[in-house]
Coordinates of C-alpha atoms in Angstrom, one line a residue:
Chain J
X1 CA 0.0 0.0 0.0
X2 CA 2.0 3.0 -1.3
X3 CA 3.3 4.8 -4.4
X4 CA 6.5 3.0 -5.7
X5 CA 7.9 4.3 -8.6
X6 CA 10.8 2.6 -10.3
X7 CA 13.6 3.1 -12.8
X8 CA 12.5 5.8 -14.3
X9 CA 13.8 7.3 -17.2
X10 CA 13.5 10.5 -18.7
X11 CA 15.3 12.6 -22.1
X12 CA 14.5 15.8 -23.3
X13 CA 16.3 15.8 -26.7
X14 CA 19.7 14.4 -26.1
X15 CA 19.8 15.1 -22.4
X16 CA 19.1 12.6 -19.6
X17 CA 17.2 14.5 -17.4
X18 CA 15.9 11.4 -15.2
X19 CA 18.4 8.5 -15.2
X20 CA 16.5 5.2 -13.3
X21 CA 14.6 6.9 -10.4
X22 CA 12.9 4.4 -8.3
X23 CA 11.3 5.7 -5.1
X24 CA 9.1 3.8 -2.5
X25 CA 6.8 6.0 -0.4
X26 CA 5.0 4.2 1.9
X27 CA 0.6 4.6 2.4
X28 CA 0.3 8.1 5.1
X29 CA 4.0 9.1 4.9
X30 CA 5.3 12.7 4.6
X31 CA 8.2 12.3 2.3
X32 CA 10.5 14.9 1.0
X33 CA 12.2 15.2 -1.8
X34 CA 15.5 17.9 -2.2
X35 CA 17.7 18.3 -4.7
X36 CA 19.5 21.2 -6.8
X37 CA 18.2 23.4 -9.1
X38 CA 18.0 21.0 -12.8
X39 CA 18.2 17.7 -10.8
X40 CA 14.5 16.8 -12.1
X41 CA 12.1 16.9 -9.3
X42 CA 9.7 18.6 -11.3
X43 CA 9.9 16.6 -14.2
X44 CA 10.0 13.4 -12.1
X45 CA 6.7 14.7 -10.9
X46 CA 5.2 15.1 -14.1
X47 CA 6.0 11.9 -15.0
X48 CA 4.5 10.4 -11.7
X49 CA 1.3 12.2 -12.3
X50 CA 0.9 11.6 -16.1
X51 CA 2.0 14.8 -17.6
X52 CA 5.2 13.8 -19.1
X53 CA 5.7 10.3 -20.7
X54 CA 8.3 8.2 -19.0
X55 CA 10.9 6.9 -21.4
X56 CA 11.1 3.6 -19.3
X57 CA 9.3 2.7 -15.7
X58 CA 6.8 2.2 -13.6
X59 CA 4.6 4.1 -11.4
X60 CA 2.5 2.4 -8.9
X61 CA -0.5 3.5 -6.8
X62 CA -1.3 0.9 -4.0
X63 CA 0.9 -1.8 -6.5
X64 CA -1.9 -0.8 -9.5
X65 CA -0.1 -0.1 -12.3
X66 CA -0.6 3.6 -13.2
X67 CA 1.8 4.9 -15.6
X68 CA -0.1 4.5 -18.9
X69 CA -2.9 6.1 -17.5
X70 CA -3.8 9.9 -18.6
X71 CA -3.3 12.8 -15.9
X72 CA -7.2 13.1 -15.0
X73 CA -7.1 9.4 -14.9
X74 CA -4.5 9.2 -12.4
X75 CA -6.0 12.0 -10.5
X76 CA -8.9 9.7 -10.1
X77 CA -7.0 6.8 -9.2
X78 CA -5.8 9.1 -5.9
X79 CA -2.6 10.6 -7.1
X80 CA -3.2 14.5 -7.4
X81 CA -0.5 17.3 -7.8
X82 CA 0.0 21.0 -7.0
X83 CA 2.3 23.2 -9.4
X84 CA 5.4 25.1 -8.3
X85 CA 3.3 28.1 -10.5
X86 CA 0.1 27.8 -8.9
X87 CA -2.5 27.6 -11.5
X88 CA -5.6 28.5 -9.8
X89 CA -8.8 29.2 -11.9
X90 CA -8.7 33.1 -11.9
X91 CA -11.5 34.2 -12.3
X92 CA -13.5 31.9 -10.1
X93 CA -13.9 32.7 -6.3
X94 CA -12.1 30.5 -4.0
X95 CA -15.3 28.9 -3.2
X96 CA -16.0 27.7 -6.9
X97 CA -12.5 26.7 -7.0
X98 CA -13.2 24.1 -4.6
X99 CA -16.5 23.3 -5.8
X100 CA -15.3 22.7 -9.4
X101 CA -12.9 20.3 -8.0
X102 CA -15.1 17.9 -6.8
X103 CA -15.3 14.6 -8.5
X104 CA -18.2 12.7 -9.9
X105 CA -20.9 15.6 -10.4
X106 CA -24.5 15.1 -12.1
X107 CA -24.4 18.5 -12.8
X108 CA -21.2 18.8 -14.7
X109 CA -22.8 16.6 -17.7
X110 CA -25.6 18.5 -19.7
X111 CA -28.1 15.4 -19.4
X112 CA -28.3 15.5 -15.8
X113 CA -28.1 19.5 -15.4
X114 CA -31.8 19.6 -17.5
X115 CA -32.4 16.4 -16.4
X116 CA -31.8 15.6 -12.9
X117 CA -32.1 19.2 -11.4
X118 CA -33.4 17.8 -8.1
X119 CA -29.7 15.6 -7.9
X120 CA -28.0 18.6 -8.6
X121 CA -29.2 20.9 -6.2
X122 CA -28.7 18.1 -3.7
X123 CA -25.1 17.8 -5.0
X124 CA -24.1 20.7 -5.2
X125 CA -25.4 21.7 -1.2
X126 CA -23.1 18.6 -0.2
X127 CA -19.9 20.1 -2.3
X128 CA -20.7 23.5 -0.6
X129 CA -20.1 22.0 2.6
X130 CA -17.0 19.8 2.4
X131 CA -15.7 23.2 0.5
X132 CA -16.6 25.2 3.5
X133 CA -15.3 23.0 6.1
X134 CA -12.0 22.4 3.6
X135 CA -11.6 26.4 3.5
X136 CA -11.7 26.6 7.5
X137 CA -9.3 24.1 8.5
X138 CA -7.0 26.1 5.4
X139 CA -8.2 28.9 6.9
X140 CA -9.6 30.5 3.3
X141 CA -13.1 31.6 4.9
X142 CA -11.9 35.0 4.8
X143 CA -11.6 35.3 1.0
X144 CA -14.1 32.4 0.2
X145 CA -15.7 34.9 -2.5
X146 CA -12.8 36.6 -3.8
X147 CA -11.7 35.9 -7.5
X148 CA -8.9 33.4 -6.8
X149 CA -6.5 35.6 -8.8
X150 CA -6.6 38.6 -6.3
X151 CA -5.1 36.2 -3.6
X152 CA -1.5 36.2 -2.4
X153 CA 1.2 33.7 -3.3
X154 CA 1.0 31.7 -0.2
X155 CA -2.9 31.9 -0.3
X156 CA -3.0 30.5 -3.8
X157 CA -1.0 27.5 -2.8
X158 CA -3.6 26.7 0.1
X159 CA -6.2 26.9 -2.7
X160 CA -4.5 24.2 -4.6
X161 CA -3.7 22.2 -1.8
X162 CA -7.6 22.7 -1.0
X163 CA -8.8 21.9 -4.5
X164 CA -6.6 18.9 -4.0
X165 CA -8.4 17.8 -1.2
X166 CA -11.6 17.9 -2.7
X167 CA -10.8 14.7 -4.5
X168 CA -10.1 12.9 -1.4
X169 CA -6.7 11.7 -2.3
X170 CA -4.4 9.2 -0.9
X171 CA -1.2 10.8 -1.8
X172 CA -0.9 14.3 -3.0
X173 CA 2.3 15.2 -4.6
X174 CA 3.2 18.9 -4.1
X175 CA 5.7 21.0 -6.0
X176 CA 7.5 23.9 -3.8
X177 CA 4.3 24.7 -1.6
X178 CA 6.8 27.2 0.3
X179 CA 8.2 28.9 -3.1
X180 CA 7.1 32.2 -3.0
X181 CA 5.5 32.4 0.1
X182 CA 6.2 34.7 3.2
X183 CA 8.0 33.2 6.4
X184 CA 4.5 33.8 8.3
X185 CA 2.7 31.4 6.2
X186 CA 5.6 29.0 5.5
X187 CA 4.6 27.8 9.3
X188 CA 1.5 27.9 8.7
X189 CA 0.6 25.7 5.5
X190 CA 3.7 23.5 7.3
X191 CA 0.7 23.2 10.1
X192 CA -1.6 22.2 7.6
X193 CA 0.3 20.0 6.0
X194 CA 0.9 17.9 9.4
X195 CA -2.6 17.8 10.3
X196 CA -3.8 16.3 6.8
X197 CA -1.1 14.1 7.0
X198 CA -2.5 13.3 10.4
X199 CA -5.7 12.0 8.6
X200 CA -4.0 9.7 6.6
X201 CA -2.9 11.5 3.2
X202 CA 0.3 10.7 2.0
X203 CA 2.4 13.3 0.9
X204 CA 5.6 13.4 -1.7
X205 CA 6.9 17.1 -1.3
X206 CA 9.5 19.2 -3.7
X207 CA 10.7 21.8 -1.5
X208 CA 13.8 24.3 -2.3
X209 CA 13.8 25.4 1.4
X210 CA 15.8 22.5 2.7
X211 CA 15.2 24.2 6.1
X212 CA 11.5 24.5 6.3
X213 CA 11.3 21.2 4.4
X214 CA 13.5 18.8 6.8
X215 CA 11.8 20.1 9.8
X216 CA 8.5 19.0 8.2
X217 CA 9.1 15.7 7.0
X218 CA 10.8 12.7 8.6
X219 CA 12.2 10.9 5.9
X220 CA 13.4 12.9 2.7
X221 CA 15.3 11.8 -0.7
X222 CA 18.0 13.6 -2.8
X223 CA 17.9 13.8 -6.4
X224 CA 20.9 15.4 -8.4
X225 CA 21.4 15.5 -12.0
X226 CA 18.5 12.9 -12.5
X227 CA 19.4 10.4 -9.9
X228 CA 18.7 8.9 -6.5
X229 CA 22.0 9.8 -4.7
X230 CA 21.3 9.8 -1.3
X231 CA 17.7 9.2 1.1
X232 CA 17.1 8.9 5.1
X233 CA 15.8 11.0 7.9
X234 CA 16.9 14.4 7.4
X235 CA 20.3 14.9 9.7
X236 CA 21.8 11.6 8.3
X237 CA 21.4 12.6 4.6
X238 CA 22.2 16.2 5.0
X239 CA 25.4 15.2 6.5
X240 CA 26.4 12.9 3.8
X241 CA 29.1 13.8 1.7
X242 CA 27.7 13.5 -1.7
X243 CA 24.5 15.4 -0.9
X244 CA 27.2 18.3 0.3
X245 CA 29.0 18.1 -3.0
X246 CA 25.7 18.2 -5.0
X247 CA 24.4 21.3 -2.9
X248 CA 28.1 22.6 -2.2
X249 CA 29.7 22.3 -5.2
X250 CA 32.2 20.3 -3.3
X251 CA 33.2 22.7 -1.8
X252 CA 33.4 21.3 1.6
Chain B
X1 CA -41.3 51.1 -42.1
X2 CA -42.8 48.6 -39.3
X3 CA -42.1 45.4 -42.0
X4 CA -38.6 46.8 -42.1
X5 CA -38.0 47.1 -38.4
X6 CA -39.5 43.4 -38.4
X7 CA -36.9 42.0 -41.0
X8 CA -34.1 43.8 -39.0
X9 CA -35.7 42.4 -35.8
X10 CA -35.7 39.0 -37.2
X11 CA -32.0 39.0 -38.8
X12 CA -31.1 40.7 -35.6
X13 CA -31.8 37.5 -33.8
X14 CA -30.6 34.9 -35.9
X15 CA -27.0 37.2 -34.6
X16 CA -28.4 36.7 -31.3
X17 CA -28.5 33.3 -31.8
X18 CA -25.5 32.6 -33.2
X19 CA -23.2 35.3 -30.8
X20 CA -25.1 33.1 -28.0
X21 CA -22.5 29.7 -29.6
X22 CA -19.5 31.9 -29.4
X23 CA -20.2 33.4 -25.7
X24 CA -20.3 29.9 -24.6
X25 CA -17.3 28.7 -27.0
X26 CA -15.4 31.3 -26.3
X27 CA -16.4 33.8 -22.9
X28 CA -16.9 30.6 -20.6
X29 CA -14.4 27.8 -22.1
X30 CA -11.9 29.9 -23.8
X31 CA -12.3 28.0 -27.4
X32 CA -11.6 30.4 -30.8
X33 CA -14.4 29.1 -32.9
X34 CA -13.6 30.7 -36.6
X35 CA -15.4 28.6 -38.7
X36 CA -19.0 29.2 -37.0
X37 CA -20.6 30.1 -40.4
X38 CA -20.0 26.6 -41.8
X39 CA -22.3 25.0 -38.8
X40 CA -24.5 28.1 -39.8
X41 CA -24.3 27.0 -43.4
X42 CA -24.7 23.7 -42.6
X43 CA -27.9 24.3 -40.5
X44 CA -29.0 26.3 -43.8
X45 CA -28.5 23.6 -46.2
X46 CA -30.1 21.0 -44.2
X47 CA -33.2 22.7 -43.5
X48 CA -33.9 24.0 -47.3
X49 CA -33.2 20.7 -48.8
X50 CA -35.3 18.8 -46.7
X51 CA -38.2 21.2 -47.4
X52 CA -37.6 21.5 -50.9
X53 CA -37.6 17.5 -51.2
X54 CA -41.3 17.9 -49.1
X55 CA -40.8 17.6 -45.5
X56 CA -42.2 20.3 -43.0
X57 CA -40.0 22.9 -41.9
X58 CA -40.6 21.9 -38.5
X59 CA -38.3 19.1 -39.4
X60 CA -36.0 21.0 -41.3
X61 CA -35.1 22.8 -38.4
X62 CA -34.4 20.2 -36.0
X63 CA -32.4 18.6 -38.5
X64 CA -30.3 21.7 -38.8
X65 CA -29.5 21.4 -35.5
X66 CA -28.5 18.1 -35.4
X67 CA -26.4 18.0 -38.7
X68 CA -24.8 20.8 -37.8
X69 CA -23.9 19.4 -34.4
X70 CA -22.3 16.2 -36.1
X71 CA -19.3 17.5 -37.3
X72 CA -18.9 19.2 -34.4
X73 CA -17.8 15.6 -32.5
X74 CA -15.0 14.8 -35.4
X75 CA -13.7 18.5 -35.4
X76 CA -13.3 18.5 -31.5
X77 CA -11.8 15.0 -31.5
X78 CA -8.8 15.7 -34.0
X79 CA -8.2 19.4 -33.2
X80 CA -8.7 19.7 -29.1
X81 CA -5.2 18.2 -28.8
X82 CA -4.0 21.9 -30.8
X83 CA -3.3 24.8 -28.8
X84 CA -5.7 27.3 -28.8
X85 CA -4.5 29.6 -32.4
X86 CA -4.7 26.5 -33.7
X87 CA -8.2 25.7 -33.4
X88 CA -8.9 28.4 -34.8
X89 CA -7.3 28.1 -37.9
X90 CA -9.2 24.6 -37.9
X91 CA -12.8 26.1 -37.7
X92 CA -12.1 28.3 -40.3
X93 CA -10.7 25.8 -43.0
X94 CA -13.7 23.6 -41.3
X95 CA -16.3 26.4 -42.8
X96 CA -14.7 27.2 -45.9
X97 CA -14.6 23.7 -46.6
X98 CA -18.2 23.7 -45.8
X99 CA -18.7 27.0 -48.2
X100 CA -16.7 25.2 -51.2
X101 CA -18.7 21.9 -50.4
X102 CA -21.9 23.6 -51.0
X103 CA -20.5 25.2 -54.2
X104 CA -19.4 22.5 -55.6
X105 CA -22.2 19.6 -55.0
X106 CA -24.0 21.0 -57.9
X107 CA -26.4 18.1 -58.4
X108 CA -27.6 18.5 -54.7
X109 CA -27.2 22.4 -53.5
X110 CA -27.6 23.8 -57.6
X111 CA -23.8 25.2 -56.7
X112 CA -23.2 28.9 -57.2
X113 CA -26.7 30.0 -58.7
X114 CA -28.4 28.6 -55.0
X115 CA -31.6 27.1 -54.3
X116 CA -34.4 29.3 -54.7
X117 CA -38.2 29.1 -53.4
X118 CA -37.4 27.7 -49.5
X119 CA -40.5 27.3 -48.0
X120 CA -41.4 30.4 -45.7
X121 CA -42.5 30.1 -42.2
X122 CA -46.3 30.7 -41.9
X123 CA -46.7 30.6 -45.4
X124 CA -50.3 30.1 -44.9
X125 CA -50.6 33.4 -43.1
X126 CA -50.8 36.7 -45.2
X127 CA -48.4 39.0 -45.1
X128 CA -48.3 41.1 -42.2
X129 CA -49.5 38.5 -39.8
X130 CA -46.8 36.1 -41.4
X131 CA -44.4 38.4 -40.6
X132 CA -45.5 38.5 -37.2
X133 CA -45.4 34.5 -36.5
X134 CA -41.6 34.4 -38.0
X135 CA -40.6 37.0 -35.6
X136 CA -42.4 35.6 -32.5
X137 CA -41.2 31.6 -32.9
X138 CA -37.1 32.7 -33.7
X139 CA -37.6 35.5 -30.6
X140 CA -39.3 32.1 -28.6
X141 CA -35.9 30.1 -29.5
X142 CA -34.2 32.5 -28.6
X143 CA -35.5 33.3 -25.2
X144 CA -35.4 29.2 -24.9
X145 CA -31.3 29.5 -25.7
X146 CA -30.8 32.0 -23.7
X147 CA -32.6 30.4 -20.9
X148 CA -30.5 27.4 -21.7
X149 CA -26.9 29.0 -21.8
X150 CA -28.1 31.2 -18.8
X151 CA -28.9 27.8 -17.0
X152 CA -25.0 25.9 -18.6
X153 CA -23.5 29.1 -17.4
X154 CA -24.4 29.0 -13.5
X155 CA -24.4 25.3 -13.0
X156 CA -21.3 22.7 -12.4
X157 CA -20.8 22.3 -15.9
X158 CA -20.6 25.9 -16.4
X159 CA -18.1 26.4 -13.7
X160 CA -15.8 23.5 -15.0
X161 CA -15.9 25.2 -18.7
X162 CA -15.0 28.3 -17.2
X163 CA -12.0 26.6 -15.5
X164 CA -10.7 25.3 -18.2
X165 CA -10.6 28.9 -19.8
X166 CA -8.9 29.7 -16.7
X167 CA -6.4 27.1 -16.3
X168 CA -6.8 23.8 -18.7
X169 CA -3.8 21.4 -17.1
X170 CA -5.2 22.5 -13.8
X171 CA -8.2 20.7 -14.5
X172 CA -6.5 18.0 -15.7
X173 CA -4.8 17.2 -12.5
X174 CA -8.3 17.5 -10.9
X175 CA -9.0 14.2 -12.6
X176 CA -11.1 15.9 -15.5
X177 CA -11.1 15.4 -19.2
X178 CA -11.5 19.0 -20.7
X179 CA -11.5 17.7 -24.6
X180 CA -15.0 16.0 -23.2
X181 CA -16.2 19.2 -22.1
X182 CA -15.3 21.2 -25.1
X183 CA -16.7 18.5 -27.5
X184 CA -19.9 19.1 -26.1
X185 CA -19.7 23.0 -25.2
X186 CA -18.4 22.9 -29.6
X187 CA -21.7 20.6 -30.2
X188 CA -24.3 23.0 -28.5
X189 CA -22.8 26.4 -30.1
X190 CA -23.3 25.0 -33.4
X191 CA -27.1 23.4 -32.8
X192 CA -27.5 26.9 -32.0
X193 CA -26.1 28.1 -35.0
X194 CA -27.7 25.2 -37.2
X195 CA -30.7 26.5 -36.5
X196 CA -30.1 30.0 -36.8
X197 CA -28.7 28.7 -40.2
X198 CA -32.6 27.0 -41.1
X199 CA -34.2 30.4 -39.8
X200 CA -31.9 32.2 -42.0
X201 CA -32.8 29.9 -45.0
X202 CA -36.4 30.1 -44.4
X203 CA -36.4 33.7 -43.9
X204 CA -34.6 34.8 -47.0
X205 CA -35.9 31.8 -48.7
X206 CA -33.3 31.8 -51.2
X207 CA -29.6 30.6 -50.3
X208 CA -25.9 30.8 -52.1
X209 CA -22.7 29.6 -51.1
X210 CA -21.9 33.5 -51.2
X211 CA -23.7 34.1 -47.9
X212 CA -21.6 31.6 -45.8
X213 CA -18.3 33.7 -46.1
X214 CA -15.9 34.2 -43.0
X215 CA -17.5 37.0 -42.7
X216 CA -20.4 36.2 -41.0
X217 CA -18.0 34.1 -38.4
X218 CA -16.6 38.1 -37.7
X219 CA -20.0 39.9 -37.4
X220 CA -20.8 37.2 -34.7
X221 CA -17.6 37.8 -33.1
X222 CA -17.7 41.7 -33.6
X223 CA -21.5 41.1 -31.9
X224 CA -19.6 39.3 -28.6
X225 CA -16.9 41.6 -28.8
X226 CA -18.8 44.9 -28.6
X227 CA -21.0 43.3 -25.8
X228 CA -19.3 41.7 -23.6
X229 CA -17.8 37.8 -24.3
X230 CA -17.9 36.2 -21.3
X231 CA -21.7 37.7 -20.8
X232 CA -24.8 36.4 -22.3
X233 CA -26.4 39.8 -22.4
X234 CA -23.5 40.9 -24.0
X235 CA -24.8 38.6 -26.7
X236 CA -27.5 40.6 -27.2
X237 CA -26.7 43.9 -26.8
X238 CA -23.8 43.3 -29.3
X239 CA -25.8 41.5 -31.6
X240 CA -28.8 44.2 -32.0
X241 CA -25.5 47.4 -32.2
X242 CA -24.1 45.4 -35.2
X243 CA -27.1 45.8 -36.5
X244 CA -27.8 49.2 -35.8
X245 CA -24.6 49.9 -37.3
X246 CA -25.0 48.0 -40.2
X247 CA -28.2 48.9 -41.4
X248 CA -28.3 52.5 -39.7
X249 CA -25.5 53.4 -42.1
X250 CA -27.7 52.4 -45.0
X251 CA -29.4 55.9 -43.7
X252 CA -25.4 57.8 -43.5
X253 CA -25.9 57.4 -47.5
X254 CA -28.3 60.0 -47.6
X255 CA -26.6 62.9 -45.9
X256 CA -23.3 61.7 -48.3
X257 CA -24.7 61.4 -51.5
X258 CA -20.9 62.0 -53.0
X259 CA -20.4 58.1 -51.7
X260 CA -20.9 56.0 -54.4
X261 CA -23.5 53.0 -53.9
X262 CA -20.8 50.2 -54.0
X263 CA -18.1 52.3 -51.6
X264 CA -20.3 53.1 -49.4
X265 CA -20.6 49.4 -48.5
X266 CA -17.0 49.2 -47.4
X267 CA -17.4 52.3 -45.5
X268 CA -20.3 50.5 -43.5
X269 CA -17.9 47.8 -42.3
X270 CA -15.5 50.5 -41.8
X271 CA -17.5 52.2 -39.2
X272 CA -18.1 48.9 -37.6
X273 CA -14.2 48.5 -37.5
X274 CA -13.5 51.5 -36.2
X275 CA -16.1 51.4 -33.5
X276 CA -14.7 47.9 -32.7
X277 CA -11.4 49.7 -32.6
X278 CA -12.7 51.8 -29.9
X279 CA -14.9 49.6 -27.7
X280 CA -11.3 47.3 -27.5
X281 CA -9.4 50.7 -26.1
X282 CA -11.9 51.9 -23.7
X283 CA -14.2 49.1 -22.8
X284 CA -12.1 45.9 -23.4
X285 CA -14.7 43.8 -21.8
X286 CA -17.5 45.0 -23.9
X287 CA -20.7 47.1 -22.8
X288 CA -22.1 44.6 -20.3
X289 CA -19.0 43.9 -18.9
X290 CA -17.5 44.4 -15.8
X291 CA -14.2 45.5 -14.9
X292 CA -11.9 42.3 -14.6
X293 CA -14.3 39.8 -16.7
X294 CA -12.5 37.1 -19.0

């Protein structure tokens, strides 16, 4: 019961940008993931979550087989991503941010809108309220009505982390949830973070701030030009000597 | 004078009904439809063959709409993959293959010289009162579409469509397909404009492949963008200024007799540039619009 990803491989052009990843993240875990700037953590998370094809590898979700699945498919299956950009739907409110997120609607096919309006009234006054009580434990009741692109950096990564929730995942892979965002709030979506993990979500997390990253999660990875080279609870692997070299420049 | 404001009424709404396809297609999902006029032409065609071979016009017309929607599924299957610019150039080769089509299937469309004689609406009714009838069922579809894309607009489906305008690979990490969405959001805008199309036909009663040029795609899109496109009021209120401006500077012609007849055509679609022009630098989001619309 986890994600396990294995020997991935990944070229852009003549360049090997991923070079045999494999990764085991166990069901509930908060796992990080650190590396230099061009090692491929974002790419490895775009081929994990469907948006880049793999050259060779495999991802699995709870040892199901996911990798020639599309991204929405995957999404489904309980795998869902943030971006290090966020891209929140602008000109939505929060609240229909969240709302649009939710899986499985009557409403969003055209049959069941002129159809089945009864459903869809129903439907749509449960989604309400899991967004409602999703915006208060992220603490996004203040701007609930607010067109999502007015918000502020940190703000728009709770949203995503939000709308992520909304499909109630069983791993959710973020990408920099701390780039860009003021030291206040860094602690803060860290809190959130915790307590979701708390309720069983797994988490795989790209973070640049080694700092706020190893005092979040027990157990992180390091990935440098494309490969694994070093992973263990924090102290052990910051301390190594290659994962000094790769950050360092050797220099020490 | 009042048959005249009916005729401009009437055409006016056959805009109305095909801006209402692009305000869906393109204010709330973000698609660059270029090639409406060949699901208009198509909608045309169908309806005035079918009641030139001796079926009711009541037919015609729902056939329009559902011919029209057909290719609707093939074009959003191949091209939804493309990025945005090029879907449009898509639609528009879709519609001039349509237009050259229609030329060119002599045995079936009588090519360039048209089909003459479509049956009229209310043909039974005398003039006036026949007149009447026409304008009262297209403003009752109308009303009805706008009801409908009123009701698409503020439900689920309406909010996805407008988040994939927003942010398409967001959506796709949500676990949604957005080519299904589009495909379908594609197939209602051109039912609409299939049956504008069999209005249009049984209206003028005569059709030629020369009426289905690009430019009726641009008056539609003229008609959204002076409104307002992510507004379905702006659907309106664009579609009845085009024509204000079109056929009000019939009237210019009078007060500058030193235009000749065939320039002063050009100068019509002139002033309709020019005013598009201006509505773009001061009022970017059209009439209806407010302040930070899509």
């Amino acid at each position: 019961m986890s994600l396990d990803i294995a020997n991935i491989t990944k070229n852009f052009g003549g360049m090997r940008v991923l070079d045999g990843v494999s990764l085991s993240v166990p069901t509930g875990s908060l796992f990080g993931l650190i590396g230099p700037n061009g090692a491929g953590k974002s790419t490895l998370f775009a081929a994990i979550s469907g948006f880049q094809k793999q050259e060779t590898g495999e991802v699995r979700l709870d040892g199901t087989r996911i990798d020639a699945l599309t991204p929405h498919a995957r999404a489904r299956a309980g795998l869902v991503r943030t971006f290090q950009v966020p891209r929140e739907f602008g000109h939505l409110t929060v609240r229909e941010n969240l709302c649009a997120a939710a899986p499985n609607q009557t409403g969003e096919s055209l049959l069941g809108l002129f159809f089945r309006p009864a459903r869809v009234a129903r439907e749509e006054a449960e989604i309400a309220a899991e967004a409602e009580e999703i915006m208060q434990r992220l603490r996004l009741t203040q701007v609930a009505d607010q067109p999502a692109r007015l918000l502020s950096g940190g703000q728009k990564k709770l949203l995503e982390l939000g709308r992520a929730l909304m499909l109630k995942p069983r791993f959710i892979l973020l990408d920099e949830p701390f780039a860009g965002v003021n030291p206040v709030l860094i602690a803060e979506i860290a809190e959130r973070i915790r307590d979701l993990n708390a309720t069983g979500i797994g988490f795989l997390i790209i973070e640049h701030d080694l700092e706020a990253l190893t005092r979040l999660t027990p157990y992180i990875a390091v990935l440098d030009r494309g490969r694994i080279i070093a992973e263990g609870a924090p102290d052990a692997v910051l301390a190594d000597v290659q994962v000094r070299e790769a950050y360092l420049g050797g220099a020490v | 004078m009042s048959a005249y404001l009916i005729a401009i009424t009437i055409l006016t709404l056959i805009y109305v009904l095909l801006a209402l396809g692009l305000t869906l297609q393109f204010g709330l999902t973000g698609l660059i439809n270029f090639g409406h006029v060949g699901f208009f032409a198509i909608g045309a065609y169908t309806s005035a063959l079918l009641t030139l071979n001796g079926w009711p016009v009541g037919v015609g017309i729902v056939a329009a709409a559902v011919a029209a929607m057909l290719p609707a599924l093939p074009i959003g299957y191949i091209s939804l993959r493309l990025r945005d610019d090029y879907f449009a150039i898509v639609t528009l080769a879709f519609s001039e293959v349509v237009r050259i089509v229609v030329t060119n299937a002599r045995e079936w469309t009588s090519g360039t010289q048209g089909l003459p004689g479509i049956a009229r609406l209310y043909a039974s009714l005398n003039g006036a009162a026949s007149e009447w009838a026409v304008l009262g069922t297209i403003l009752a579809v109308t009303l009805l579409a706008i009801w409908m894309i009123t009701r698409i607009a503020r439900s689920p489906f309406g909010r996805l469509i407008q988040a994939i305008r927003d942010n398409e690979v967001a959506v796709k990490a949500l676990g949604k397909d957005p080519a299904w969405f589009k495909i379908q959001v594609l197939a209602v805008g051109a039912a609409l404009a299939g049956i504008a199309g069999a209005f249009y036909a049984h209206y003028i009663t005569y059709i030629v492949p020369d009426q289905f040029v690009p430019l009726v795609t641009f008056y539609a899109w003229m008609a959204i963008t002076l409104g307002g496109a992510s507004r379905i009021s702006g659907a309106v209120v664009g579609s009845a200024i085009l024509m204000v401006l079109l056929e009000g500077s019939r009237f210019v012609h009078d007060f500058l007799p030193m235009i000749s007849d065939s320039a002063m055509a050009s100068v019509r679609i002139g002033v309709v540039g020019l005013l598009l022009i201006l509505c773009i630098v001061w009022r970017p989001q059209g009439l209806t619009g407010k302040r930070g619309d899509a």
